[in-house]
Short mmCIF file of C-alpha atoms and ligand atoms in Angstrom, two decimals:
data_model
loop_
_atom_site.label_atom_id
_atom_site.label_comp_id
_atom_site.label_asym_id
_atom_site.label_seq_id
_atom_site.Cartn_x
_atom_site.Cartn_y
_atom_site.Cartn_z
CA UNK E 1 2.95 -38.57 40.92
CA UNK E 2 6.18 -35.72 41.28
CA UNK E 3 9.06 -37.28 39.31
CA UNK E 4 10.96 -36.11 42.27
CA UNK E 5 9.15 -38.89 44.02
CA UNK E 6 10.38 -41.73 41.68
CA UNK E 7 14.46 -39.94 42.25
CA UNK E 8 13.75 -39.97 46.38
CA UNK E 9 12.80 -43.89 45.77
CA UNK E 10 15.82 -44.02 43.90
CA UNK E 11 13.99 -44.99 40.29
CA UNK E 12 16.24 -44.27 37.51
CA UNK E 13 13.48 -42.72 34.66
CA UNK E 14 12.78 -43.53 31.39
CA UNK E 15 10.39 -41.05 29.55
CA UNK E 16 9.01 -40.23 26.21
CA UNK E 17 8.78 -36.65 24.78
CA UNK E 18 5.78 -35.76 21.86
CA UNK E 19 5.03 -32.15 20.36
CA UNK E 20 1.45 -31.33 19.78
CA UNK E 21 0.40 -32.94 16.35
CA UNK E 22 -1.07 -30.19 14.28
CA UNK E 23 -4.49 -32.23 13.45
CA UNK E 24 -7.25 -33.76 15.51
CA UNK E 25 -6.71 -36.98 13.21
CA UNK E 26 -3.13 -36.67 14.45
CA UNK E 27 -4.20 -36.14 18.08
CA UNK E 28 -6.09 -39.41 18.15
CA UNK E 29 -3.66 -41.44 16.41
CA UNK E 30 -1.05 -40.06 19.54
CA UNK E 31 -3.67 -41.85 21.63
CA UNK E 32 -4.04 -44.94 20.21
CA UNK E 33 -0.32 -45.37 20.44
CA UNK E 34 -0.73 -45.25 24.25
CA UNK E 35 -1.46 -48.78 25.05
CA UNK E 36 1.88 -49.39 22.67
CA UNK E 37 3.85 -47.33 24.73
CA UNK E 38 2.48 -48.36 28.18
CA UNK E 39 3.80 -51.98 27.54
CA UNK E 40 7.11 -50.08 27.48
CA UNK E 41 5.92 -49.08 30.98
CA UNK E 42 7.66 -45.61 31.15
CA UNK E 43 7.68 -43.11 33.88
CA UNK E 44 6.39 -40.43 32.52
CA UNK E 45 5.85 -38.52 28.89
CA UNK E 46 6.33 -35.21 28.62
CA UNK E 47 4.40 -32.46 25.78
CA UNK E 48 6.38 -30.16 24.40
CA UNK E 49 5.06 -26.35 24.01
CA UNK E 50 5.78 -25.19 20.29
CA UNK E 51 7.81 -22.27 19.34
CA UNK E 52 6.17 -19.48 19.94
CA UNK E 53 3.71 -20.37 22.41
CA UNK E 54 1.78 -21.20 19.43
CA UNK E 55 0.54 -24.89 20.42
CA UNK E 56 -0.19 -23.69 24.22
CA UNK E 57 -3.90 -24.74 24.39
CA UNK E 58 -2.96 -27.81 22.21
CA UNK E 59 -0.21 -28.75 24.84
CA UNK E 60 -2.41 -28.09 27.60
CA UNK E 61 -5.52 -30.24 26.22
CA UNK E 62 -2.98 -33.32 25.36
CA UNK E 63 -1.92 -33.00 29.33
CA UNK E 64 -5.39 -32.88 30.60
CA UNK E 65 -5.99 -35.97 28.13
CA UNK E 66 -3.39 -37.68 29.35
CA UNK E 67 -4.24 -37.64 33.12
CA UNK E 68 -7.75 -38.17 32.68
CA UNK E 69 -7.73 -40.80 30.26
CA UNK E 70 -4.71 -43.02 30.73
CA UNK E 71 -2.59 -44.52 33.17
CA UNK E 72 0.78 -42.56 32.43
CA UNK E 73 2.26 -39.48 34.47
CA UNK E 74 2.57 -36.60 32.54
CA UNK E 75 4.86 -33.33 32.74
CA UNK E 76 3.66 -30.27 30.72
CA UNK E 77 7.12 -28.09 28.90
CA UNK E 78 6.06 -24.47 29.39
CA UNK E 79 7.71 -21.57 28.00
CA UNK E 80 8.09 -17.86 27.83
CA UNK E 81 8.00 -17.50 24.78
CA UNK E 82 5.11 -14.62 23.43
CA UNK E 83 3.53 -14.34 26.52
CA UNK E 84 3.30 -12.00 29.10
CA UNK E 85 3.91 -13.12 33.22
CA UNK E 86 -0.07 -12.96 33.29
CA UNK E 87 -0.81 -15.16 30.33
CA UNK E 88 2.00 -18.14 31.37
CA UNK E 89 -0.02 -17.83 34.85
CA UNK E 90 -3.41 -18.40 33.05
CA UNK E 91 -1.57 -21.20 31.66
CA UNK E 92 -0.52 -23.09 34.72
CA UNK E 93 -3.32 -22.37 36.72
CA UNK E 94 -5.00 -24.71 34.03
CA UNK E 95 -2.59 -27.40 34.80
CA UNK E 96 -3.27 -27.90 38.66
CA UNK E 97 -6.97 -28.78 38.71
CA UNK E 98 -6.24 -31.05 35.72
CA UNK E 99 -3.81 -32.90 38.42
CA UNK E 100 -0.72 -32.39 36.54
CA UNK E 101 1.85 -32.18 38.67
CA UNK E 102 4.93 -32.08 36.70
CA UNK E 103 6.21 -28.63 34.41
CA UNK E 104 9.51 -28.37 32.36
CA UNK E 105 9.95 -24.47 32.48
CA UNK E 106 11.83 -23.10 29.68
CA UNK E 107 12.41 -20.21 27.78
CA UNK E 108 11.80 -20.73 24.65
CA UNK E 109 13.66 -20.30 21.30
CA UNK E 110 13.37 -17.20 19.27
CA UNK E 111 10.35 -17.46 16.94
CA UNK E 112 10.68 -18.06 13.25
CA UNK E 113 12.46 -15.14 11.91
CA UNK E 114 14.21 -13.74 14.80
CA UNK E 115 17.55 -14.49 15.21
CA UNK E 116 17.70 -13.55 19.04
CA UNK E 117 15.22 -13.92 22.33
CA UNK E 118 13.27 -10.94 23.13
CA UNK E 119 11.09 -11.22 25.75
CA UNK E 120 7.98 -9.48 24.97
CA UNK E 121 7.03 -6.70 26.99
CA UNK E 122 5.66 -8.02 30.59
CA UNK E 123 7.68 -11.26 29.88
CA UNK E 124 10.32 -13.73 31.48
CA UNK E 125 13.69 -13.16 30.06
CA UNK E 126 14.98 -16.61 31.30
CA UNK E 127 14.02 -19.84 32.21
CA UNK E 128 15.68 -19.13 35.85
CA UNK E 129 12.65 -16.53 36.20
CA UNK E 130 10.01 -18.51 35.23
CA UNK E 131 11.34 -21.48 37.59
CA UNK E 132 11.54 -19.51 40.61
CA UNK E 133 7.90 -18.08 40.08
CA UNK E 134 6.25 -21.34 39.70
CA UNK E 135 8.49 -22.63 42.73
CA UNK E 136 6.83 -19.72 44.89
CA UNK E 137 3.53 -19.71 43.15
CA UNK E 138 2.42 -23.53 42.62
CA UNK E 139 2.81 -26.86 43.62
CA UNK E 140 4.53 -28.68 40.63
CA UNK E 141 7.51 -30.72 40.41
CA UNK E 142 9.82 -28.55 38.24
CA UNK E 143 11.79 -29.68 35.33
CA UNK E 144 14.72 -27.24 33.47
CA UNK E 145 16.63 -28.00 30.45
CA UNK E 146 20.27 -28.32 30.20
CA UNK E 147 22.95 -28.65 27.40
CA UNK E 148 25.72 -31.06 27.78
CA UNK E 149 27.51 -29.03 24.96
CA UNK E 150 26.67 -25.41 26.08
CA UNK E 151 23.91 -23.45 24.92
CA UNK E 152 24.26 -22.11 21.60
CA UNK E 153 23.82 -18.60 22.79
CA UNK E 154 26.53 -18.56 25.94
CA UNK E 155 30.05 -17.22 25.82
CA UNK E 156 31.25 -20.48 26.99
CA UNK E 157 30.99 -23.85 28.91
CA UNK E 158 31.79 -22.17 32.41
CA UNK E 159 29.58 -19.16 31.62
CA UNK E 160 26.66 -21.60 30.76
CA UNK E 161 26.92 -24.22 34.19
CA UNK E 162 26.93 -20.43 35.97
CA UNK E 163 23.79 -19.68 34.71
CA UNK E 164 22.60 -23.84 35.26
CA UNK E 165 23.24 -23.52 38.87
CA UNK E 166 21.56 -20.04 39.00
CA UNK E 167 18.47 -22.10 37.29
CA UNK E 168 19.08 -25.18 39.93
CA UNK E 169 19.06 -22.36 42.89
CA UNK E 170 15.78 -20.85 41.35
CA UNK E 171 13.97 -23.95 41.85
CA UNK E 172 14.69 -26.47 39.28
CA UNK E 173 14.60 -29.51 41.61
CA UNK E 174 15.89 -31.72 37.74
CA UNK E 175 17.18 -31.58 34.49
CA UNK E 176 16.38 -32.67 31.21
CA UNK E 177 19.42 -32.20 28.50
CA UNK E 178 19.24 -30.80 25.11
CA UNK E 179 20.33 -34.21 22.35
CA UNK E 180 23.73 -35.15 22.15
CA UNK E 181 25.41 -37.65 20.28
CA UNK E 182 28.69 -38.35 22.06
CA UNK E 183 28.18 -39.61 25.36
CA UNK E 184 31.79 -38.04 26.31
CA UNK E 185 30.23 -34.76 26.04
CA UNK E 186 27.74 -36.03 28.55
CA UNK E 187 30.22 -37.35 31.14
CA UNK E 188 32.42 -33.59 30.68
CA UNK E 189 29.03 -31.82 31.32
CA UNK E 190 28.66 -34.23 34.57
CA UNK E 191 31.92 -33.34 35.62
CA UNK E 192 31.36 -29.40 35.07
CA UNK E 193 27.79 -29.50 37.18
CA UNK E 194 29.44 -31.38 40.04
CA UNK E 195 32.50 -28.87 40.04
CA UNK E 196 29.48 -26.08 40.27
CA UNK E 197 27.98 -27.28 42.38
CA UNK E 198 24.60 -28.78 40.52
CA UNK E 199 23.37 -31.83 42.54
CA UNK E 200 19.88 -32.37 41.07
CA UNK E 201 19.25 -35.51 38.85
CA UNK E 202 20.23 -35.27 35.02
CA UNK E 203 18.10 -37.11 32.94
CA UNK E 204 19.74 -37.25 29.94
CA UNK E 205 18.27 -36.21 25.92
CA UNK E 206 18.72 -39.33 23.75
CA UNK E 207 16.97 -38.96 19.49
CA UNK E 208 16.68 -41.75 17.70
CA UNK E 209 17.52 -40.55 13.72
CA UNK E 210 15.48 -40.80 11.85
CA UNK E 211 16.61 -39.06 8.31
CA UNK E 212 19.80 -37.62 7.39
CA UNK E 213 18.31 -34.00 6.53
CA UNK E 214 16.20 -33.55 9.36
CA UNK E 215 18.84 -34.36 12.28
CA UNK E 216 21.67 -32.48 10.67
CA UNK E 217 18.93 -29.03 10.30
CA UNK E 218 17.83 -30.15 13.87
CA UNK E 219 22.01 -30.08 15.11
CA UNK E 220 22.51 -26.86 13.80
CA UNK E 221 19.68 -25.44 15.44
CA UNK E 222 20.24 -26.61 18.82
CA UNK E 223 24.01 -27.37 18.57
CA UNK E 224 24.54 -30.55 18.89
CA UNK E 225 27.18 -32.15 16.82
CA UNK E 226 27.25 -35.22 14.99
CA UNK E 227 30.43 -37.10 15.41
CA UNK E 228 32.64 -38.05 12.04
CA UNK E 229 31.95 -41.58 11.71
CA UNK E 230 28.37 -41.30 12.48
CA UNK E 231 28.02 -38.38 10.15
CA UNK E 232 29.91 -40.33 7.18
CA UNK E 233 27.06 -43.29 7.62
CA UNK E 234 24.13 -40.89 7.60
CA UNK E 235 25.61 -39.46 4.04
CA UNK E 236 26.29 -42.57 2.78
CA UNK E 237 22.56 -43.32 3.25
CA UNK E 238 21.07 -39.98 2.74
CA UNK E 239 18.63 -41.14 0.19
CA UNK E 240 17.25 -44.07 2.03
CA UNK E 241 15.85 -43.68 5.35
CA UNK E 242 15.33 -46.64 6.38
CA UNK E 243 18.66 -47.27 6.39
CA UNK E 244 19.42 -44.22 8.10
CA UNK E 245 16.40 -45.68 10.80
CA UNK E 246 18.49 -48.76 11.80
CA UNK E 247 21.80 -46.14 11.67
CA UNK E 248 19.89 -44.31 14.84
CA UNK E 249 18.44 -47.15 16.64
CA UNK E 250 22.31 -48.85 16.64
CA UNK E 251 23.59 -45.46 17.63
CA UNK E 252 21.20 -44.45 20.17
CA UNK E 253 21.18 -48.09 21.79
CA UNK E 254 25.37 -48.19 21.79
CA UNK E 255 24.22 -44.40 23.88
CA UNK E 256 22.08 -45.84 26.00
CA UNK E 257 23.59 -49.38 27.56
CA UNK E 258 26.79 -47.02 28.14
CA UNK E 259 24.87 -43.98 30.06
CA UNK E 260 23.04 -47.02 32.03
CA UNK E 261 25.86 -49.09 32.55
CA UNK E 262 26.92 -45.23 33.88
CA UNK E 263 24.93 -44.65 36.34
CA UNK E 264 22.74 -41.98 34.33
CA UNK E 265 19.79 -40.82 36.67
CA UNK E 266 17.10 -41.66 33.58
CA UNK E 267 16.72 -41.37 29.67
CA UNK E 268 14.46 -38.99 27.96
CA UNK E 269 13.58 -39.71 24.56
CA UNK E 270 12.55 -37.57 21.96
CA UNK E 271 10.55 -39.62 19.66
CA UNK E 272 9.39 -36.76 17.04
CA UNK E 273 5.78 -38.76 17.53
CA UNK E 274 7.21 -41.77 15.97
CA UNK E 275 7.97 -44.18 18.81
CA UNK E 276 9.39 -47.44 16.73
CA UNK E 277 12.52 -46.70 17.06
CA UNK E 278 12.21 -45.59 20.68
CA UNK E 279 10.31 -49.02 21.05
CA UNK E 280 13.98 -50.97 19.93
CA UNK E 281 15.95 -48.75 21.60
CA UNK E 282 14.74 -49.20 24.85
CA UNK E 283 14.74 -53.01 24.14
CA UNK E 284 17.92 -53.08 23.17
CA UNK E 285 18.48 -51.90 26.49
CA UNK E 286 16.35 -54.34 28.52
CA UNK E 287 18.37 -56.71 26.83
CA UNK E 288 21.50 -55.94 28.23
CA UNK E 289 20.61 -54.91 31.44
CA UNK E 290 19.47 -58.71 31.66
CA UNK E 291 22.46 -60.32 30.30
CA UNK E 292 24.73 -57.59 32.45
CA UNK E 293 26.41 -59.46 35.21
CA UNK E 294 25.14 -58.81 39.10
C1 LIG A 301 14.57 -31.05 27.37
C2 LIG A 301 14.25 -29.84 26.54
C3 LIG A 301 12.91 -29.58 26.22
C4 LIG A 301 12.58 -28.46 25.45
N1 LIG A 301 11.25 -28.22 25.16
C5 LIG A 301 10.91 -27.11 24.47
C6 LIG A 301 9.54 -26.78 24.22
O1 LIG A 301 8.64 -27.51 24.64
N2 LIG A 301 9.25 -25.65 23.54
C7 LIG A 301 10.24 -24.82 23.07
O2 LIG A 301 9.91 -23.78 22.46
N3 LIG A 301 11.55 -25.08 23.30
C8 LIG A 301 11.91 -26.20 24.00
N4 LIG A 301 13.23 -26.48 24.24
C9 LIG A 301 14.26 -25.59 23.67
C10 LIG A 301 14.65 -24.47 24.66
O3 LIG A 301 13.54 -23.67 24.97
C11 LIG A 301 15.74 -23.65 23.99
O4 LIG A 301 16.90 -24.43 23.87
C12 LIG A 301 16.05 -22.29 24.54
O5 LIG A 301 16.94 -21.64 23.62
C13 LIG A 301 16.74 -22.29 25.90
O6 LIG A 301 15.86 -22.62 26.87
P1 LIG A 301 16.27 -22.63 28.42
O7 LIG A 301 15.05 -22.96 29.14
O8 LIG A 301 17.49 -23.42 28.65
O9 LIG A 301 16.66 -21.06 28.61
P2 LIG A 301 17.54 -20.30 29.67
O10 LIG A 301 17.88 -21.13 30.83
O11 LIG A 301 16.84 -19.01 29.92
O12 LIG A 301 18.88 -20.02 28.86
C14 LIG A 301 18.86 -19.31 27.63
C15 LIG A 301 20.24 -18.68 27.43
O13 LIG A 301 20.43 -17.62 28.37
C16 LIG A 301 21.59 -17.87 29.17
N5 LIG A 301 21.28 -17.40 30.52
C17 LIG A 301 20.51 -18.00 31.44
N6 LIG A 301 20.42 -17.22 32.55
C18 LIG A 301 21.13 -16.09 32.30
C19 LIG A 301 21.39 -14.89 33.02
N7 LIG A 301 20.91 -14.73 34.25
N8 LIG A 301 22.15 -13.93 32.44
C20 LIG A 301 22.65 -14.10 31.18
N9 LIG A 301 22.42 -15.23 30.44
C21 LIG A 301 21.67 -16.19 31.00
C22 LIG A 301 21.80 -19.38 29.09
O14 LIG A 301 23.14 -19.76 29.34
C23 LIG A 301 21.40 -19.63 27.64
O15 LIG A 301 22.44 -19.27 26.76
C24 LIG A 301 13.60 -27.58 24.98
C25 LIG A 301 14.94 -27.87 25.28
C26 LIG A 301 15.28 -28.98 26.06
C27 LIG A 301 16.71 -29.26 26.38
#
């Protein structure tokens, strides 16, 4: 099914994101988490495409999986990233007969090393590109990502929702936003789309924490910032992350019953392949949507 569909029937979406794990061993244990996360009924998951382009055919083979050997829907990230026009187009053409019917089109981030985006020669400079081709080329439902804080690499908050709508105009018909931890950045971005005119669902980015190290390199990279108080708690448990665990699933619930209670068109998790804490989050949430009054 188009996750277009599910916003015309007026669903509000809950979905998992998982990158390619580098081993078979680690393929098979994403599987056998399935019937795990199916109880948790979700709408979809998504597979991300790693930097580079380097997991494409890994990406691609978890999709196909996916739709041929389970019950959930599926949408495939795809990105620019070291390819040419020719090669992304091998890559989606692989997509359709596997009856995916779902694409997040991105750009990519600079590979390891660079400190900029150059689109290799024969390439998509921006996501906006790639969009509008597969809108005029293929039959997918089509995803683009979004950043309730601005993109790290635009001049500024205005400049950025310019370029969103130019990405909403190309074809992206929703939008999946980069991790934030302050749900008043959310509700400014929200008010910035609907002032440019951007009236396609926002599903927003919610990451559990997991360790003190690995979300504070993963904010820099993608510029998300971690609010004082929270920030103090993950030092004070820096060493212990476990501790830091139940830190992320009490901040990422407090995020979640308030985008609900919001009105947020659906919740994308990133789960880093390790869906406990996704698991509690999302009945956390269950919880209070039942004790919420009518
Ligand atoms: C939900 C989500 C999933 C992701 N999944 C993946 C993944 O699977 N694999 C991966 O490698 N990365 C992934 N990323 C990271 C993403 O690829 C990077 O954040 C990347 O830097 C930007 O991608 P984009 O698609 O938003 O690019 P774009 O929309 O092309 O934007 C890139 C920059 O260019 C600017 N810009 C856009 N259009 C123009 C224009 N016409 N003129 C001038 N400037 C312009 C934008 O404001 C921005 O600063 C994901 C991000 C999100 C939010």
């Amino acid at each position: 099914m188009k996750i277009t569909e599910l916003f015309e029937s007026g669903k509000r979406t809950i979905s998992f994101e998982f990158f390619p794990p580098n081993t078979e061993q680690g393929i098979e244990n994403l599987f056998g988490n399935i019937p795990t996360l199916s109880k948790m009924d979700p709408d979809f998951i998504s597979v991300t495409y790693g930097a580079g382009g380097g997991t494409r055919d890994k990406t691609i083979g978890i999709v196909r999986r996916v739709k041929e050997q389970t019950d959930l829907e599926v949408m495939c990230h795809v990105t620019c990233v070291a390819q040419t026009k020719g090669e992304v187009e091998d890559a989606l053409n692989l997509l359709g007969p596997a009856n995916v019917e779902n694409v997040l089109g991105l750009r990519g981030d600079p590979g390891r090393g660079e400190d900029r985006f150059v689109p290799p020669e024969g390439g998509y400079q921006y996501a906006s590109e790639l969009i509008e081709h597969i809108r005029n080329n293929h039959d997918f439902a089509i995803g683009g990502a979004c950043f309730p804080e601005g993109h790290l690499e635009s001049p500024s908050l205005e400049a950025d929702a310019a370029f969103l709508k130019r990405k909403v105009d190309a074809g992206a018909q929703f939008l999946v936003t980069q991790l934030f931890f302050d749900n008043d950045d959310y509700y400014r971005f929200m008010e910035r789309t609907q002032r440019w005119g951007i009236d396609v669902p926002i599903i927003a980015g919610v990451l559990p924490i997991l360790s003190t190290g690995q979300i504070r390199r993963f904010a820099s990279l993608c510029g998300a910032r971690i609010p004082g108080d929270l920030d103090a708690k993950l030092e004070q448990y820096a060493e212990d992350d476990n501790a830091v665990r139940e830190i992320g699933i009490e901040h990422s619930s407090r995020q979640v019953e308030d985008l609900w209670r919001n009105g947020v068109a659906g919740l994308h998790f990133y789960t880093l392949n390790r869906t406990y804490s996704t698991l509690k989050v999302l009945e956390n949430l269950n919880a209070d949507k039942a004790s919420a009054p009518c």
